[in-house]
């Protein structure tokens, strides 16, 4: 069941996956079932953050698996580091741009959710342990959250 917006339309759905590649397919399978919208309504898209597999072969296998649940036009692969400067400057973007400033408010954005449902933390592992992790999603949380704290 979806909430119809004020214009009487079903919403668009965007999923940003900053998760290990070995769980991409399971998450996409579950989310695509939950977020499937009737034809002619809003879109559903998935942004998947690199690493997208270990090598070319595993990347191709991930793509084939994701296409069991999504069309290619729904899949966006990104390198989060390329967007680091933008994320660090979200406040500047918001308050210095006459287009974004009035739209980036509680009147147009109902909520932003950063969900980290892990049963463990980084306590006691030290900075070097974080840098050795095969997927660095936990290293970038602070800078992403900074853009939404106003």
Coordinates of N, CA and C in Angstrom, one line a residue:
X1 N 0.8 -1.2 0.0 CA 0.0 0.0 0.0 C 0.9 1.2 0.0
X2 N 0.6 2.2 -0.9 CA 1.4 3.4 -1.0 C 0.5 4.6 -0.6
X3 N 1.2 5.6 -0.1 CA 0.5 6.9 0.3 C 0.5 7.7 -1.0
X4 N -0.7 8.2 -1.3 CA -0.8 9.1 -2.5 C -0.4 10.5 -2.0
X5 N 0.4 11.2 -2.9 CA 0.9 12.5 -2.5 C -0.2 13.6 -2.7
X6 N 0.1 14.8 -2.4 CA -1.0 15.9 -2.5 C -1.4 16.1 -3.9
X7 N -0.6 15.8 -4.9 CA -1.0 15.9 -6.3 C -1.9 14.7 -6.8
X8 N -2.1 13.8 -5.9 CA -2.9 12.6 -6.2 C -2.1 11.5 -7.0
X9 N -0.8 11.6 -6.9 CA 0.0 10.6 -7.6 C 0.8 9.7 -6.6
X10 N 1.1 8.5 -7.1 CA 2.0 7.6 -6.2 C 3.4 8.2 -6.3
X11 N 4.1 8.0 -5.2 CA 5.5 8.5 -5.1 C 6.5 7.8 -5.9
X12 N 7.6 8.5 -6.2 CA 8.8 7.8 -6.7 C 9.5 7.2 -5.6
X13 N 10.3 6.1 -5.9 CA 11.1 5.4 -4.9 C 12.5 5.4 -5.3
X14 N 13.5 5.8 -4.4 CA 14.9 5.7 -4.7 C 15.5 5.0 -3.5
X15 N 16.3 3.9 -3.8 CA 17.0 3.1 -2.8 C 18.5 3.3 -3.0
X16 N 19.2 3.8 -2.0 CA 20.6 4.0 -2.1 C 21.3 2.8 -1.3
X17 N 22.0 1.9 -2.0 CA 22.6 0.8 -1.3 C 24.1 0.9 -1.1
X18 N 24.4 1.3 0.1 CA 25.9 1.3 0.5 C 26.1 0.1 1.4
X19 N 26.1 -1.0 0.7 CA 26.2 -2.3 1.5 C 27.2 -3.2 0.8
X20 N 27.6 -4.3 1.4 CA 28.5 -5.2 0.8 C 27.8 -5.9 -0.5
X21 N 28.6 -6.1 -1.5 CA 28.0 -6.6 -2.8 C 27.4 -8.0 -2.6
X22 N 27.8 -8.8 -1.6 CA 27.3 -10.1 -1.4 C 25.8 -10.1 -0.9
X23 N 25.3 -8.9 -0.6 CA 23.9 -8.9 -0.2 C 23.1 -8.0 -1.1
X24 N 23.7 -7.4 -2.2 CA 22.9 -6.6 -3.1 C 21.6 -7.3 -3.6
X25 N 21.8 -8.5 -4.1 CA 20.7 -9.2 -4.7 C 19.5 -9.5 -3.7
X26 N 19.8 -9.9 -2.5 CA 18.8 -10.1 -1.5 C 18.1 -8.9 -1.2
X27 N 18.8 -7.8 -1.0 CA 18.2 -6.5 -0.6 C 17.3 -6.0 -1.8
X28 N 17.8 -6.1 -3.0 CA 17.1 -5.6 -4.2 C 15.8 -6.5 -4.4
X29 N 15.9 -7.8 -4.2 CA 14.8 -8.6 -4.3 C 13.7 -8.2 -3.3
X30 N 14.0 -8.0 -2.1 CA 13.0 -7.7 -1.1 C 12.5 -6.3 -1.3
X31 N 13.4 -5.3 -1.6 CA 12.9 -3.9 -1.8 C 12.1 -3.8 -3.1
X32 N 12.5 -4.5 -4.1 CA 11.7 -4.3 -5.4 C 10.3 -4.9 -5.2
X33 N 10.1 -5.9 -4.4 CA 8.8 -6.4 -4.2 C 8.0 -5.4 -3.4
X34 N 8.6 -4.9 -2.4 CA 7.9 -3.9 -1.5 C 7.6 -2.6 -2.3
X35 N 8.5 -2.2 -3.2 CA 8.3 -0.9 -3.8 C 7.8 -0.9 -5.2
X36 N 7.3 -2.1 -5.6 CA 6.8 -2.2 -7.0 C 5.5 -1.3 -7.1
X37 N 5.5 -0.5 -8.1 CA 4.4 0.5 -8.2 C 3.5 0.1 -9.5
X38 N 2.3 0.4 -9.4 CA 1.4 0.2 -10.6 C 2.0 0.9 -11.8
X39 N 1.7 0.3 -13.0 CA 2.2 0.9 -14.3 C 1.6 2.4 -14.4
X40 N 2.5 3.3 -14.9 CA 2.0 4.6 -15.1 C 2.2 5.5 -13.9
X41 N 2.7 5.0 -12.8 CA 2.9 5.8 -11.6 C 4.3 6.1 -11.4
X42 N 4.7 6.5 -10.2 CA 6.1 6.9 -9.9 C 7.1 5.8 -10.3
X43 N 8.4 6.2 -10.3 CA 9.5 5.3 -10.7 C 10.1 4.7 -9.4
X44 N 10.8 3.6 -9.6 CA 11.6 3.0 -8.6 C 13.0 2.8 -9.1
X45 N 14.0 3.3 -8.4 CA 15.4 3.2 -8.8 C 16.3 2.8 -7.7
X46 N 17.4 2.1 -8.0 CA 18.4 1.6 -7.1 C 19.7 2.2 -7.4
X47 N 20.4 2.9 -6.4 CA 21.7 3.3 -6.6 C 22.6 2.3 -5.8
X48 N 23.5 1.7 -6.5 CA 24.4 0.7 -5.8 C 25.8 1.3 -5.8
X49 N 26.4 1.3 -4.6 CA 27.7 1.9 -4.5 C 28.8 0.9 -4.6
X50 N 29.8 1.3 -5.3 CA 30.9 0.3 -5.4 C 31.5 0.0 -4.1
X51 N 32.1 -1.2 -3.9 CA 32.5 -2.1 -4.9 C 31.4 -2.9 -5.4
X52 N 31.3 -3.0 -6.8 CA 30.3 -3.8 -7.4 C 30.9 -5.1 -7.9
X53 N 31.1 -6.0 -6.9 CA 31.8 -7.2 -7.2 C 33.3 -7.1 -7.0
X54 N 34.0 -8.3 -7.1 CA 35.4 -8.3 -6.8 C 36.2 -8.1 -8.1
X55 N 35.6 -8.4 -9.2 CA 36.3 -8.3 -10.5 C 35.2 -8.3 -11.6
X56 N 35.7 -8.3 -12.9 CA 34.7 -8.1 -14.0 C 33.7 -9.3 -14.0
X57 N 34.2 -10.5 -13.7 CA 33.3 -11.6 -13.8 C 32.2 -11.5 -12.7
X58 N 32.6 -11.2 -11.5 CA 31.6 -11.1 -10.4 C 30.7 -9.9 -10.6
X59 N 31.2 -8.9 -11.2 CA 30.4 -7.7 -11.5 C 29.3 -8.1 -12.5
X60 N 29.7 -8.8 -13.5 CA 28.7 -9.3 -14.5 C 27.7 -10.2 -13.9
X61 N 28.1 -11.1 -13.0 CA 27.1 -11.9 -12.3 C 26.1 -11.1 -11.5
X62 N 26.7 -10.1 -10.8 CA 25.8 -9.3 -10.0 C 24.7 -8.6 -10.9
X63 N 25.2 -8.1 -12.0 CA 24.3 -7.4 -13.0 C 23.2 -8.3 -13.4
X64 N 23.6 -9.5 -13.8 CA 22.6 -10.5 -14.3 C 21.6 -10.8 -13.2
X65 N 22.1 -11.0 -12.0 CA 21.2 -11.3 -10.9 C 20.2 -10.1 -10.6
X66 N 20.8 -8.9 -10.6 CA 19.9 -7.7 -10.3 C 18.8 -7.6 -11.4
X67 N 19.2 -7.9 -12.7 CA 18.2 -7.8 -13.8 C 17.1 -8.8 -13.7
X68 N 17.2 -9.8 -12.8 CA 16.0 -10.6 -12.5 C 14.9 -9.9 -11.8
X69 N 15.2 -8.8 -11.2 CA 14.3 -8.0 -10.4 C 14.1 -6.6 -10.9
X70 N 15.0 -6.1 -11.7 CA 15.0 -4.7 -12.2 C 15.4 -4.6 -13.6
X71 N 15.0 -3.5 -14.2 CA 15.4 -3.1 -15.6 C 16.7 -2.4 -15.5
X72 N 17.5 -2.4 -16.5 CA 18.8 -1.7 -16.5 C 18.6 -0.2 -16.1
X73 N 17.6 0.4 -16.6 CA 17.3 1.8 -16.4 C 17.1 2.1 -14.9
X74 N 16.8 1.1 -14.1 CA 16.5 1.3 -12.7 C 17.8 1.2 -11.9
X75 N 18.9 0.8 -12.5 CA 20.1 0.5 -11.7 C 21.2 1.6 -12.0
X76 N 21.6 2.2 -11.0 CA 22.7 3.2 -11.1 C 23.9 2.8 -10.2
X77 N 25.0 2.6 -10.9 CA 26.2 2.2 -10.2 C 27.1 3.5 -9.9
X78 N 27.5 3.7 -8.7 CA 28.3 4.9 -8.5 C 29.6 4.5 -7.6
X79 N 30.5 5.4 -7.7 CA 31.7 5.4 -6.8 C 31.4 6.6 -5.9
X80 N 31.1 6.2 -4.6 CA 30.8 7.3 -3.6 C 31.9 8.3 -3.5
X81 N 33.1 7.9 -3.7 CA 34.2 8.9 -3.5 C 34.1 10.0 -4.5
X82 N 33.6 9.8 -5.7 CA 33.5 10.8 -6.7 C 32.5 11.9 -6.2
X83 N 31.6 11.5 -5.3 CA 30.6 12.5 -4.8 C 31.0 13.1 -3.5
X84 N 32.2 12.8 -3.0 CA 32.6 13.2 -1.6 C 32.6 14.7 -1.5
X85 N 33.1 15.4 -2.5 CA 33.2 16.9 -2.4 C 31.8 17.5 -2.3
X86 N 30.8 16.9 -3.1 CA 29.5 17.4 -3.1 C 28.8 17.2 -1.7
X87 N 29.0 16.0 -1.2 CA 28.4 15.7 0.1 C 29.0 16.6 1.2
X88 N 30.2 16.9 1.1 CA 30.9 17.8 2.1 C 30.4 19.2 2.0
X89 N 29.8 19.5 0.8 CA 29.4 20.9 0.6 C 27.9 21.0 0.4
X90 N 27.1 20.0 1.0 CA 25.7 20.1 0.9 C 25.1 21.3 1.5
X91 N 25.6 21.8 2.6 CA 25.1 23.0 3.2 C 25.3 24.2 2.3
X92 N 26.5 24.3 1.7 CA 26.8 25.4 0.8 C 25.8 25.3 -0.4
X93 N 25.6 24.1 -0.9 CA 24.7 24.0 -2.1 C 23.3 24.4 -1.7
X94 N 22.8 24.0 -0.5 CA 21.5 24.3 -0.1 C 21.3 25.8 0.1
X95 N 22.2 26.5 0.8 CA 21.9 27.9 1.2 C 22.4 28.9 0.2
X96 N 23.2 28.5 -0.7 CA 23.7 29.5 -1.7 C 23.1 29.4 -3.0
X97 N 22.2 28.4 -3.2 CA 21.5 28.2 -4.5 C 20.1 28.6 -4.4
X98 N 19.6 29.6 -5.1 CA 18.3 30.1 -5.0 C 17.2 29.0 -5.5
X99 N 17.6 28.0 -6.2 CA 16.7 27.0 -6.6 C 16.5 26.0 -5.5
X100 N 17.6 25.5 -4.9 CA 17.5 24.5 -3.8 C 17.1 25.1 -2.5
X101 N 17.5 26.3 -2.2 CA 17.2 26.8 -0.8 C 15.7 26.7 -0.4
X102 N 14.8 27.2 -1.2 CA 13.4 27.1 -0.8 C 12.8 25.7 -0.9
X103 N 13.4 24.9 -1.7 CA 12.8 23.5 -1.9 C 13.3 22.5 -0.8
X104 N 14.5 22.8 -0.3 CA 15.1 21.9 0.6 C 14.7 22.3 2.0
X105 N 13.4 22.0 2.3 CA 12.8 22.4 3.6 C 11.8 21.4 4.0
X106 N 11.2 21.5 5.2 CA 10.2 20.6 5.7 C 8.9 20.6 4.8
X107 N 8.8 21.7 4.0 CA 7.6 21.8 3.2 C 7.6 20.8 2.0
X108 N 8.8 20.5 1.6 CA 9.0 19.6 0.4 C 9.7 18.3 0.7
X109 N 10.4 18.2 1.8 CA 11.0 16.9 2.2 C 10.4 16.4 3.5
X110 N 9.7 15.3 3.4 CA 9.0 14.8 4.6 C 10.0 14.3 5.6
X111 N 11.0 13.4 5.1 CA 12.0 12.9 6.0 C 13.1 12.4 5.2
X112 N 14.3 12.3 5.9 CA 15.5 11.6 5.4 C 15.8 10.6 6.4
X113 N 16.1 9.4 5.9 CA 16.4 8.3 6.9 C 17.7 7.7 6.5
X114 N 18.6 7.7 7.5 CA 19.8 6.9 7.4 C 19.7 5.8 8.4
X115 N 19.6 4.6 7.8 CA 19.3 3.4 8.6 C 20.6 2.5 8.6
X116 N 21.1 2.2 9.8 CA 22.2 1.3 10.0 C 21.7 0.2 10.9
X117 N 21.1 -0.8 10.4 CA 20.6 -1.9 11.3 C 21.6 -3.0 11.4
X118 N 22.6 -2.7 12.0 CA 23.6 -3.8 12.3 C 23.6 -4.1 13.8
X119 N 24.0 -5.3 14.1 CA 24.0 -5.6 15.5 C 25.4 -5.5 16.1
X120 N 26.3 -4.8 15.5 CA 27.6 -4.6 16.0 C 28.0 -3.2 15.7
X121 N 29.0 -2.7 16.4 CA 29.5 -1.3 16.2 C 31.0 -1.4 15.9
X122 N 31.7 -0.3 15.9 CA 33.1 -0.3 15.6 C 33.9 -0.1 16.9
X123 N 33.2 -0.2 18.0 CA 33.9 0.0 19.3 C 35.1 -1.0 19.4
X124 N 36.2 -0.5 19.9 CA 37.3 -1.3 20.2 C 38.1 -1.8 19.0
X125 N 37.7 -1.4 17.8 CA 38.4 -1.9 16.6 C 39.5 -0.9 16.1
X126 N 39.3 0.3 16.6 CA 40.3 1.3 16.2 C 40.2 1.7 14.7
X127 N 40.8 2.9 14.4 CA 40.7 3.4 13.0 C 41.3 2.5 12.0
X128 N 42.5 1.8 12.3 CA 43.1 1.0 11.3 C 42.2 -0.2 10.9
X129 N 41.4 -0.7 11.9 CA 40.5 -1.8 11.6 C 39.5 -1.4 10.6
X130 N 39.0 -0.1 10.7 CA 38.0 0.4 9.8 C 38.5 0.5 8.4
X131 N 39.8 1.0 8.3 CA 40.4 1.2 7.0 C 40.7 -0.2 6.3
X132 N 40.8 -1.2 7.0 CA 41.1 -2.6 6.4 C 39.8 -3.3 6.0
X133 N 38.6 -2.8 6.4 CA 37.4 -3.5 6.1 C 37.2 -3.5 4.6
X134 N 36.7 -4.6 4.0 CA 36.6 -4.7 2.6 C 35.6 -3.7 2.0
X135 N 34.6 -3.3 2.7 CA 33.7 -2.3 2.2 C 33.7 -1.2 3.2
X136 N 33.9 0.0 2.8 CA 34.1 1.1 3.7 C 32.8 1.9 4.0
X137 N 31.7 1.3 4.0 CA 30.4 2.1 4.2 C 30.4 2.9 5.5
X138 N 31.0 2.3 6.6 CA 30.9 3.0 7.9 C 31.9 4.1 7.9
X139 N 32.8 4.3 7.0 CA 33.8 5.4 7.1 C 33.1 6.7 6.6
X140 N 32.0 6.6 5.8 CA 31.5 7.8 5.2 C 30.2 8.3 5.8
X141 N 29.7 7.6 6.9 CA 28.5 8.0 7.5 C 28.4 9.4 8.0
X142 N 29.5 9.8 8.7 CA 29.5 11.2 9.2 C 29.3 12.2 8.2
X143 N 30.0 12.1 7.1 CA 29.9 13.2 6.1 C 28.6 13.1 5.4
X144 N 27.9 12.0 5.2 CA 26.6 11.9 4.6 C 25.6 12.5 5.6
X145 N 25.7 12.2 6.8 CA 24.7 12.7 7.8 C 24.8 14.2 8.0
X146 N 26.0 14.8 7.8 CA 26.2 16.2 7.9 C 25.3 17.0 6.9
X147 N 25.0 16.5 5.8 CA 24.2 17.2 4.8 C 22.8 17.3 5.2
X148 N 22.3 16.5 6.2 CA 20.9 16.4 6.5 C 20.6 16.9 7.9
X149 N 21.6 17.5 8.6 CA 21.4 17.9 10.0 C 20.9 19.3 10.2
X150 N 20.3 19.9 9.2 CA 19.8 21.2 9.4 C 18.3 21.3 9.3

